[in-house]
Amino acid sequence: MIDYEMLKLIWWLLVGVLLIGFAIADGMDMGAAILMPFVGRNDAERRVVINTIAPHWDGNQVWLVTAGGAIFAAWPPVYATAFSGFYFAMLLVLLALFFRPVGFDYRSKIESPQWRTWWDRLIWFGSFVPTLVFGVAFGNLLQGVPFEVDSMMRASYAGTFFELLNPFAILCGLISVAMIVMHGGAWLMARADRVVAERSRVALQGGAIALVVLFMIAGAWVGQSGMGYVVTEIGDTSGAMNLLNKSVTHASWLAKYDNPLEWIAPLLGIAGALVAFALAGMKRGGLAFVASSLSMAGVIATAGLAMFPFIMPSSLQPAASLTLWDATSSAMTLTIMFWVALVMVPVILSYTLWCYIKMWRRITLEHISSNNHVLY
Amino acid sequence: MISESLVELSRWQFALTALYHFLFVPLTLGLAFLLAIMETVYVVTGKQIYQDMVKFWGKLFGINFALGVTTGLTMEFQFGTNWAYYSHYVGDIFGAPLAIEGLVAFFLESTFVGLFFFGWDRLSKYQHLTVTWLVAFGSNFSALWILIANGWMQNPLGAEFNIDTMRMEMQDFALVLFNPVAQVKFVHTVMGGYVAGALFVLGISAFYLLKKRDVAFAKRSFTVASVFGMCAVLGVMLLGDESGYEMGDVQKYKLAAIEAEWETQEAPASFTLFGIPNQETQQTDFAIKIPYVLGLIATRSTTEQVTGLKDIVAQHEQRIVNGIQAVTALTAIRSGNDTPEARAVFEQHKQDLGYGMLMHRYVADPARSTPEQIHQAAIDSIPSVMPLFFAFRLMVACGIAMFVLLIAALWICYTRRYTQYTWLLRACLCAIPLPWLAIESGWFVAEFGRQPWAIGEILPTFMATSSLTARDLWISLVGFITVYSALLVVEMWLMFRFARLGPSSLHTGRYHLENQRLEADDASPAPVTTTTKLA
């Protein structure tokens, strides 16, 4: 039996792993779909793009479903407060995500150009919007979210949808888009027909540079504005906790970055992007994909670590901020879920890897024309 | 207090999106196994036609699957977006099966479904067959975990209220896992899905037989579907009966409402075959009754009684009175007045806490409830009888009709006169909507019959919502209806189109329409008349 405090930490790490897994796995097909209209200049080239991700997008999307489920199970108040507070943002993501499964499957079933153009637009919308909104959501978490919690633990959000679209949050949204463009570009370099791959290289390199620049601007912004919170007083973190029994004040997120070890995450984010840029120049798409994955892990971990132990700070009632200590499930639930995850995550990674190995090949224009009725 | 219109709209939105999601899930569950069976026959016999069957029915499976995935996301999001207090209050228990579903089942299904469609030339025969079976098992495991979660909403075992965190917490995971309601529900529901898959294949195959085209393909599909369908429909009926028995045990109010059982009759109770239940007068007008049948089905004895609604209301009234004391003590403790006396009162009445919470709908402070308000809350603590009474009978009627139809279909297979009895084939074609009618009414009975509870006897539905406004809900509800309707139109259009085309859509050159087109092409190079040729 692992003690409760340790379990809380483990689950913070595990949710982080699932979110990074989601970004790497689903990011690759979101990125490919965002790039589709730009790197695919005719129907056959666009079909090349879609068919590089055809066997994988559904499995990739499960990372999102599982991350959502894990947040529900491990941090019920976070799931409740974030999903209901960001109501219209969540519904917008949902609406966008509707068009991906349907678009992928239906697009090439009918040969009409109008039909396909419409689905191309919807697939683009379905990939771009969630990418942007997830970044915007992170931007809002970093600034603190205007919600409060009453004594019965009912949370209510006092902001509006449009307040979520503030300048810093939009900057974070753009970081997310740059990251996904870089990643999708790397994927297409490795898997798509040479014509498409060459255009994707340009996208990858553009995305990588944009990511590095925007990421550094965001860092400076956080430092300049003094954005951040700190827990000044909290009860026994090894027990079941009343969410409202703590004190929280403002303090810069960067205050934590006094330890050189803390710098690993942001440096990985920047170095990964630069290495991906260089590898793309050398036409090494597969390796660039690895570098861009590491970069994304670094960027996401930077935000997560900066906020530690906060998950969702409240700007309206800082004491009600959700932290990994007091917004978690019971020790029993965390234990059960821990063992399930410990067994299942390696199993999932193994069979997912097997699928990628089995389907690994460059999707050429000839391949599309000779399998016209089988492929997407 | 939470506005009634917010609660109503949240319920409508959840109901519509769940019913909609459930249009696609059963077909996925059923077709996945049919595909696996057909592919097994292909691998064992090596006959090409069976591979064509897998590929063609797989195409229809794909059209349906895409919308199943799409609408499933809504369900996962919606607990958080629209039922935030619910998520907080029971997430400790309810979240676990959902997360496990992702890890154990959904990953499996979704990762391999891509290989099912695109792996034919990348995998050996046996590897592909394994992949198909994994998709089938994955989708069924998925249903298992979802129904464990749902079973807990119906019959919340193994959990305890925690005053510090102000929520329900898991005490015994094994009780959640092996909840008898969940197990029975799981088998009943997935078997319902198998029937849907079977009737889908059966009906469309009957269409080809009626048209006398691709007969070899159609009669094999017809046979597989009839045998599979018969096994499944027997399972559904058996487990439906088991479900009724479990319900008599743990959800007495639901059983009594389904059967419009107002009074507790002397055992064994008679069964109301038909009637018009009247909630106001608490009786069933024009009732046609069959003696003994209800008592025998629900209690499997001749001596046990089935408790009637009037007695249930009286019991609930007492539990509300006790529950109010629990709520009052809890409020005092949470607002800082944490005395041993308050804790003792709370401990004494905490099993009725949920009943006390029912009063929040009628009065700001439950401690000040009047006897009239308590009586009203007790009357409202049973679901509306009429919709349940009819939905249940519709489900059973559809089930019996499908059973009879499948007997006829098996008889056709046995006599091998596949194209002779056109009226039977026509009946098979027209019967395609039946499983959906049965499944949707079954879902309605299960979930509407749970009211007024979100979590049976623990959390009232009206308390479970998010802190949103009715306006928010109107916007999202209209949005869902618009987008979902559009998607449904597109899906049905594609489904009809490909079903009409049949195996010719595979472009193997072995099927009817392709040969016909070739003949026509030979005669005169006809211009392409439609702009939407098929890929």
Short mmCIF file of C-alpha atoms in Angstrom, two decimals, chain B residues 112-470:
data_model
loop_
_atom_site.label_atom_id
_atom_site.label_comp_id
_atom_site.label_asym_id
_atom_site.label_seq_id
_atom_site.Cartn_x
_atom_site.Cartn_y
_atom_site.Cartn_z
CA PHE B 112 -7.04 -2.01 -33.83
CA VAL B 113 -10.01 -0.69 -35.76
CA GLY B 114 -7.55 1.23 -37.97
CA LEU B 115 -5.73 -2.00 -38.74
CA PHE B 116 -9.03 -3.71 -39.45
CA PHE B 117 -9.75 -1.24 -42.25
CA PHE B 118 -6.26 -0.62 -43.60
CA GLY B 119 -4.23 -3.64 -42.56
CA TRP B 120 -5.48 -6.22 -45.11
CA ASP B 121 -2.26 -6.10 -47.16
CA ARG B 122 0.04 -5.48 -44.21
CA LEU B 123 -1.01 -8.37 -41.98
CA SER B 124 -1.14 -12.13 -42.38
CA LYS B 125 -4.57 -13.76 -42.50
CA TYR B 126 -4.28 -14.83 -38.89
CA GLN B 127 -3.01 -11.48 -37.69
CA HIS B 128 -5.93 -9.72 -39.36
CA LEU B 129 -8.39 -12.18 -37.88
CA THR B 130 -6.92 -11.52 -34.43
CA VAL B 131 -7.25 -7.79 -35.00
CA THR B 132 -10.94 -8.17 -35.90
CA TRP B 133 -11.63 -10.20 -32.79
CA LEU B 134 -9.78 -7.65 -30.68
CA VAL B 135 -12.00 -4.89 -32.07
CA ALA B 136 -15.06 -6.95 -31.17
CA PHE B 137 -13.82 -7.69 -27.68
CA GLY B 138 -12.64 -4.11 -27.20
CA SER B 139 -16.06 -2.67 -28.01
CA ASN B 140 -17.74 -5.16 -25.70
CA PHE B 141 -15.33 -4.52 -22.82
CA SER B 142 -16.07 -0.89 -23.33
CA ALA B 143 -19.76 -1.55 -22.83
CA LEU B 144 -18.94 -3.59 -19.73
CA TRP B 145 -17.18 -0.71 -17.97
CA ILE B 146 -19.78 1.84 -18.99
CA LEU B 147 -22.51 -0.39 -17.62
CA ILE B 148 -20.59 -0.96 -14.40
CA ALA B 149 -20.64 2.83 -14.04
CA ASN B 150 -24.32 2.96 -14.96
CA GLY B 151 -25.13 -0.01 -12.72
CA TRP B 152 -23.65 1.93 -9.83
CA MET B 153 -25.97 4.85 -10.57
CA GLN B 154 -28.90 2.43 -10.32
CA ASN B 155 -27.66 0.48 -7.33
CA PRO B 156 -24.85 2.35 -5.55
CA LEU B 157 -22.98 -0.28 -3.57
CA GLY B 158 -19.60 -0.09 -1.88
CA ALA B 159 -19.49 3.66 -1.20
CA GLU B 160 -19.72 5.87 1.87
CA PHE B 161 -20.27 9.60 2.42
CA ASN B 162 -17.26 11.59 3.70
CA ILE B 163 -18.05 14.78 5.63
CA ASP B 164 -14.59 16.35 5.14
CA THR B 165 -14.60 16.12 1.37
CA MET B 166 -18.39 16.45 1.10
CA ARG B 167 -18.80 13.59 -1.36
CA MET B 168 -19.28 9.85 -1.75
CA GLU B 169 -16.08 7.80 -1.57
CA MET B 170 -15.23 4.28 -2.59
CA GLN B 171 -15.20 1.69 0.20
CA ASP B 172 -15.27 -1.60 -1.68
CA PHE B 173 -14.30 -1.74 -5.33
CA ALA B 174 -15.32 -5.39 -5.64
CA LEU B 175 -18.91 -4.45 -4.80
CA VAL B 176 -18.87 -1.80 -7.53
CA LEU B 177 -17.36 -4.26 -9.99
CA PHE B 178 -19.59 -7.23 -9.26
CA ASN B 179 -22.74 -5.19 -8.75
CA PRO B 180 -25.47 -7.67 -9.79
CA VAL B 181 -27.43 -4.89 -11.52
CA ALA B 182 -24.39 -4.01 -13.64
CA GLN B 183 -23.67 -7.61 -14.63
CA VAL B 184 -27.24 -8.31 -15.69
CA LYS B 185 -27.48 -4.97 -17.49
CA PHE B 186 -24.25 -5.60 -19.34
CA VAL B 187 -25.33 -8.92 -20.82
CA HIS B 188 -28.84 -7.65 -21.58
CA THR B 189 -27.49 -4.54 -23.30
CA VAL B 190 -24.72 -6.07 -25.42
CA MET B 191 -27.02 -8.89 -26.47
CA GLY B 192 -29.50 -6.22 -27.54
CA GLY B 193 -26.67 -4.82 -29.64
CA TYR B 194 -26.05 -8.26 -31.19
CA VAL B 195 -29.73 -8.45 -32.15
CA ALA B 196 -29.43 -5.00 -33.76
CA GLY B 197 -26.38 -6.14 -35.74
CA ALA B 198 -28.14 -9.34 -36.77
CA LEU B 199 -31.36 -7.65 -37.91
CA PHE B 200 -29.36 -5.05 -39.80
CA VAL B 201 -27.49 -7.70 -41.81
CA LEU B 202 -30.62 -9.82 -42.11
CA GLY B 203 -32.76 -6.99 -43.45
CA ILE B 204 -30.25 -5.72 -45.97
CA SER B 205 -29.49 -9.25 -47.15
CA ALA B 206 -33.22 -9.82 -47.57
CA PHE B 207 -33.26 -6.75 -49.80
CA TYR B 208 -30.67 -8.32 -52.14
CA LEU B 209 -32.59 -11.60 -52.10
CA LEU B 210 -35.78 -9.76 -53.02
CA LYS B 211 -33.95 -8.12 -55.90
CA LYS B 212 -32.43 -11.53 -56.73
CA ARG B 213 -28.97 -10.03 -57.02
CA ASP B 214 -25.74 -11.22 -55.44
CA VAL B 215 -27.72 -14.16 -54.08
CA ALA B 216 -24.69 -16.21 -53.05
CA PHE B 217 -23.40 -13.27 -51.03
CA ALA B 218 -26.80 -12.42 -49.58
CA LYS B 219 -27.83 -15.89 -48.50
CA ARG B 220 -24.58 -16.48 -46.63
CA SER B 221 -24.94 -13.17 -44.84
CA PHE B 222 -28.60 -13.97 -44.14
CA THR B 223 -27.69 -17.31 -42.59
CA VAL B 224 -24.92 -15.96 -40.36
CA ALA B 225 -27.25 -13.18 -39.19
CA SER B 226 -30.18 -15.50 -38.44
CA VAL B 227 -28.18 -17.92 -36.34
CA PHE B 228 -26.33 -15.19 -34.47
CA GLY B 229 -29.54 -13.19 -34.06
CA MET B 230 -31.44 -16.14 -32.63
CA CYS B 231 -28.78 -16.83 -30.00
CA ALA B 232 -28.72 -13.14 -29.12
CA VAL B 233 -32.48 -12.64 -28.88
CA LEU B 234 -32.77 -15.64 -26.55
CA GLY B 235 -30.04 -14.11 -24.40
CA VAL B 236 -31.77 -10.74 -24.35
CA MET B 237 -35.05 -12.24 -23.19
CA LEU B 238 -33.43 -14.41 -20.54
CA LEU B 239 -31.42 -11.51 -19.12
CA GLY B 240 -34.39 -9.17 -19.43
CA ASP B 241 -36.24 -11.50 -17.10
CA GLU B 242 -33.22 -11.59 -14.77
CA SER B 243 -33.17 -7.80 -14.89
CA GLY B 244 -36.77 -7.68 -13.72
CA TYR B 245 -35.93 -10.01 -10.86
CA GLU B 246 -32.95 -7.87 -9.78
CA MET B 247 -35.08 -4.75 -9.99
CA GLY B 248 -37.69 -6.27 -7.66
CA ASP B 249 -34.80 -6.62 -5.24
CA VAL B 250 -32.99 -3.28 -5.45
CA GLN B 251 -35.18 -0.80 -7.33
CA LYS B 252 -38.66 -1.49 -6.08
CA TYR B 253 -39.97 1.91 -7.13
CA LYS B 254 -38.89 1.35 -10.73
CA LEU B 255 -40.46 -2.08 -10.96
CA ALA B 256 -43.72 -0.86 -9.43
CA ALA B 257 -43.80 2.08 -11.86
CA ILE B 258 -43.13 -0.05 -14.93
CA GLU B 259 -45.95 -2.36 -13.93
CA ALA B 260 -48.26 0.45 -12.76
CA GLU B 261 -48.50 -1.40 -9.46
CA TRP B 262 -50.23 1.18 -7.25
CA GLU B 263 -51.36 -1.09 -4.44
CA THR B 264 -49.43 -3.90 -2.83
CA GLN B 265 -51.44 -6.92 -3.97
CA GLU B 266 -51.69 -10.22 -2.22
CA ALA B 267 -48.99 -12.58 -3.48
CA PRO B 268 -48.61 -13.62 -6.22
CA ALA B 269 -49.50 -10.28 -7.82
CA SER B 270 -51.35 -10.07 -11.12
CA PHE B 271 -49.73 -8.57 -14.21
CA THR B 272 -51.31 -5.58 -15.96
CA LEU B 273 -51.12 -6.40 -19.66
CA PHE B 274 -52.61 -3.09 -20.71
CA GLY B 275 -54.23 -0.02 -19.18
CA ILE B 276 -53.93 3.74 -18.85
CA PRO B 277 -52.00 4.61 -15.67
CA ASN B 278 -53.22 7.76 -13.97
CA GLN B 279 -50.68 9.48 -11.69
CA GLU B 280 -53.30 11.84 -10.18
CA THR B 281 -55.75 9.25 -8.96
CA GLN B 282 -53.03 6.66 -8.44
CA GLN B 283 -54.77 3.93 -10.34
CA THR B 284 -54.73 2.31 -13.76
CA ASP B 285 -57.83 2.88 -15.88
CA PHE B 286 -59.12 0.20 -18.25
CA ALA B 287 -56.64 -2.33 -16.86
CA ILE B 288 -56.48 -5.81 -18.36
CA LYS B 289 -54.90 -8.06 -15.77
CA ILE B 290 -53.46 -11.55 -15.86
CA PRO B 291 -53.49 -13.18 -12.43
CA TYR B 292 -50.28 -14.36 -10.70
CA VAL B 293 -47.89 -13.49 -13.56
CA LEU B 294 -46.16 -10.40 -12.07
CA GLY B 295 -45.56 -12.07 -8.72
CA LEU B 296 -44.05 -15.11 -10.41
CA ILE B 297 -41.74 -13.06 -12.67
CA ALA B 298 -40.63 -10.45 -10.17
CA THR B 299 -40.23 -12.57 -7.03
CA ARG B 300 -40.03 -16.09 -8.51
CA SER B 301 -42.27 -17.26 -5.70
CA THR B 302 -45.97 -17.54 -4.93
CA THR B 303 -45.70 -16.03 -1.48
CA GLU B 304 -43.56 -12.87 -1.76
CA GLN B 305 -45.28 -9.55 -2.38
CA VAL B 306 -44.43 -6.89 -4.94
CA THR B 307 -44.55 -3.59 -3.05
CA GLY B 308 -47.00 -1.12 -4.59
CA LEU B 309 -46.30 2.55 -5.24
CA LYS B 310 -48.58 3.86 -2.48
CA ASP B 311 -46.67 1.87 0.12
CA ILE B 312 -43.36 2.97 -1.40
CA VAL B 313 -44.41 6.62 -1.12
CA ALA B 314 -45.28 6.10 2.55
CA GLN B 315 -41.87 4.53 3.20
CA HIS B 316 -40.15 7.39 1.38
CA GLU B 317 -42.00 9.95 3.49
CA GLN B 318 -40.49 8.48 6.64
CA ARG B 319 -37.03 8.40 5.07
CA ILE B 320 -37.37 12.07 4.08
CA VAL B 321 -38.20 12.99 7.67
CA ASN B 322 -35.06 11.17 8.84
CA GLY B 323 -33.02 12.57 5.99
CA ILE B 324 -33.88 16.15 6.92
CA GLN B 325 -32.13 15.59 10.24
CA ALA B 326 -29.04 14.34 8.42
CA VAL B 327 -29.03 17.37 6.10
CA THR B 328 -29.47 19.76 9.03
CA ALA B 329 -26.63 18.18 10.98
CA LEU B 330 -24.39 18.20 7.91
CA THR B 331 -25.06 21.87 7.23
CA ALA B 332 -24.18 22.69 10.83
CA ILE B 333 -20.93 20.70 10.66
CA ARG B 334 -19.89 22.22 7.33
CA SER B 335 -20.54 25.76 8.53
CA GLY B 336 -18.15 25.32 11.46
CA ASN B 337 -20.49 24.08 14.16
CA ASP B 338 -18.72 20.71 14.35
CA THR B 339 -20.03 19.30 17.64
CA PRO B 340 -20.06 15.63 18.68
CA GLU B 341 -23.86 15.94 18.97
CA ALA B 342 -24.19 17.05 15.37
CA ARG B 343 -21.87 14.22 14.26
CA ALA B 344 -23.97 11.71 16.23
CA VAL B 345 -27.22 12.91 14.64
CA PHE B 346 -25.59 12.77 11.23
CA GLU B 347 -24.25 9.24 11.75
CA GLN B 348 -27.65 8.08 12.91
CA HIS B 349 -29.48 9.32 9.82
CA LYS B 350 -26.83 9.38 7.12
CA GLN B 351 -28.34 6.46 5.18
CA ASP B 352 -31.28 8.80 4.48
CA LEU B 353 -29.14 11.83 3.56
CA GLY B 354 -30.20 11.61 -0.09
CA TYR B 355 -33.88 11.62 0.90
CA GLY B 356 -33.28 14.74 2.98
CA MET B 357 -31.66 16.40 -0.02
CA LEU B 358 -34.88 15.87 -1.99
CA MET B 359 -36.31 18.72 0.11
CA HIS B 360 -33.87 21.25 -1.41
CA ARG B 361 -36.23 21.37 -4.36
CA TYR B 362 -39.12 22.66 -2.25
CA VAL B 363 -37.54 24.76 0.45
CA ALA B 364 -34.26 26.68 0.90
CA ASP B 365 -33.59 25.22 4.32
CA PRO B 366 -34.84 21.62 4.64
CA ALA B 367 -35.00 22.02 8.44
CA ARG B 368 -38.00 24.32 7.89
CA SER B 369 -39.98 21.90 5.71
CA THR B 370 -43.72 21.79 6.36
CA PRO B 371 -45.51 18.41 6.52
CA GLU B 372 -47.28 19.31 3.23
CA GLN B 373 -43.93 19.90 1.53
CA ILE B 374 -42.60 16.61 2.86
CA HIS B 375 -45.69 14.81 1.63
CA GLN B 376 -45.32 16.42 -1.79
CA ALA B 377 -41.65 15.41 -1.94
CA ALA B 378 -42.63 11.82 -1.12
CA ILE B 379 -45.23 11.80 -3.89
CA ASP B 380 -42.62 13.17 -6.29
CA SER B 381 -40.12 10.53 -5.19
CA ILE B 382 -41.55 7.98 -7.60
CA PRO B 383 -41.15 8.33 -11.37
CA SER B 384 -44.02 9.13 -13.76
CA VAL B 385 -45.75 5.85 -14.35
CA MET B 386 -47.39 6.21 -17.76
CA PRO B 387 -44.27 6.73 -19.93
CA LEU B 388 -42.51 3.85 -18.20
CA PHE B 389 -45.52 1.56 -18.47
CA PHE B 390 -45.77 2.07 -22.24
CA ALA B 391 -42.05 2.21 -23.04
CA PHE B 392 -41.57 -1.10 -21.29
CA ARG B 393 -44.43 -2.72 -23.19
CA LEU B 394 -43.10 -1.36 -26.47
CA MET B 395 -39.69 -2.88 -25.75
CA VAL B 396 -41.15 -6.27 -24.91
CA ALA B 397 -43.44 -6.24 -27.95
CA CYS B 398 -40.50 -5.47 -30.25
CA GLY B 399 -38.50 -8.25 -28.61
CA ILE B 400 -41.23 -10.80 -29.19
CA ALA B 401 -41.71 -9.66 -32.79
CA MET B 402 -37.99 -10.07 -33.47
CA PHE B 403 -37.98 -13.48 -31.87
CA VAL B 404 -40.80 -14.65 -34.14
CA LEU B 405 -39.12 -13.13 -37.19
CA LEU B 406 -35.83 -14.85 -36.42
CA ILE B 407 -37.62 -18.20 -36.14
CA ALA B 408 -38.97 -17.58 -39.63
CA ALA B 409 -35.53 -16.55 -40.88
CA LEU B 410 -33.98 -19.72 -39.49
CA TRP B 411 -36.70 -21.71 -41.18
CA ILE B 412 -35.82 -20.06 -44.50
CA CYS B 413 -32.18 -21.03 -43.99
CA TYR B 414 -33.20 -24.59 -43.07
CA THR B 415 -35.35 -25.05 -46.19
CA ARG B 416 -32.76 -23.22 -48.32
CA ARG B 417 -35.55 -21.44 -50.21
CA TYR B 418 -33.88 -18.11 -49.83
CA THR B 419 -35.70 -16.22 -52.55
CA GLN B 420 -39.08 -17.92 -52.44
CA TYR B 421 -41.00 -16.31 -49.58
CA THR B 422 -40.97 -12.70 -50.65
CA TRP B 423 -43.39 -11.59 -47.92
CA LEU B 424 -41.03 -12.96 -45.28
CA LEU B 425 -38.06 -11.25 -46.90
CA ARG B 426 -40.04 -8.03 -47.00
CA ALA B 427 -40.83 -8.44 -43.31
CA CYS B 428 -37.11 -8.86 -42.60
CA LEU B 429 -36.36 -5.65 -44.47
CA CYS B 430 -39.10 -3.72 -42.69
CA ALA B 431 -37.97 -5.09 -39.32
CA ILE B 432 -34.64 -3.23 -39.38
CA PRO B 433 -35.90 -0.41 -37.08
CA LEU B 434 -37.31 -2.85 -34.49
CA PRO B 435 -34.13 -3.44 -32.47
CA TRP B 436 -33.56 0.31 -32.28
CA LEU B 437 -37.08 0.90 -31.02
CA ALA B 438 -36.59 -1.79 -28.39
CA ILE B 439 -33.14 -0.55 -27.36
CA GLU B 440 -34.12 3.10 -27.09
CA SER B 441 -37.23 2.29 -25.08
CA GLY B 442 -35.16 0.00 -22.89
CA TRP B 443 -32.70 2.80 -22.24
CA PHE B 444 -35.61 5.10 -21.45
CA VAL B 445 -37.10 2.62 -18.97
CA ALA B 446 -33.76 2.18 -17.23
CA GLU B 447 -32.90 5.87 -16.91
CA PHE B 448 -36.29 7.56 -16.64
CA GLY B 449 -37.27 4.88 -14.13
CA ARG B 450 -34.33 5.97 -11.96
CA GLN B 451 -35.88 9.41 -11.41
CA PRO B 452 -35.91 11.50 -9.26
CA TRP B 453 -32.43 10.18 -8.54
CA ALA B 454 -29.19 10.76 -10.43
CA ILE B 455 -27.60 8.19 -8.10
CA GLY B 456 -30.23 5.88 -6.66
CA GLU B 457 -31.36 7.13 -3.21
CA ILE B 458 -28.13 9.13 -2.81
CA LEU B 459 -28.11 12.18 -5.07
CA PRO B 460 -31.28 13.78 -6.47
CA THR B 461 -31.07 14.61 -10.18
CA PHE B 462 -31.94 18.28 -9.70
CA MET B 463 -28.95 18.77 -7.36
CA ALA B 464 -26.52 17.16 -9.77
CA THR B 465 -26.38 19.90 -12.39
CA SER B 466 -23.65 22.47 -13.10
CA SER B 467 -23.90 26.10 -12.06
CA LEU B 468 -25.07 27.26 -15.47
CA THR B 469 -28.02 29.33 -16.64
CA ALA B 470 -31.04 28.17 -18.60
#
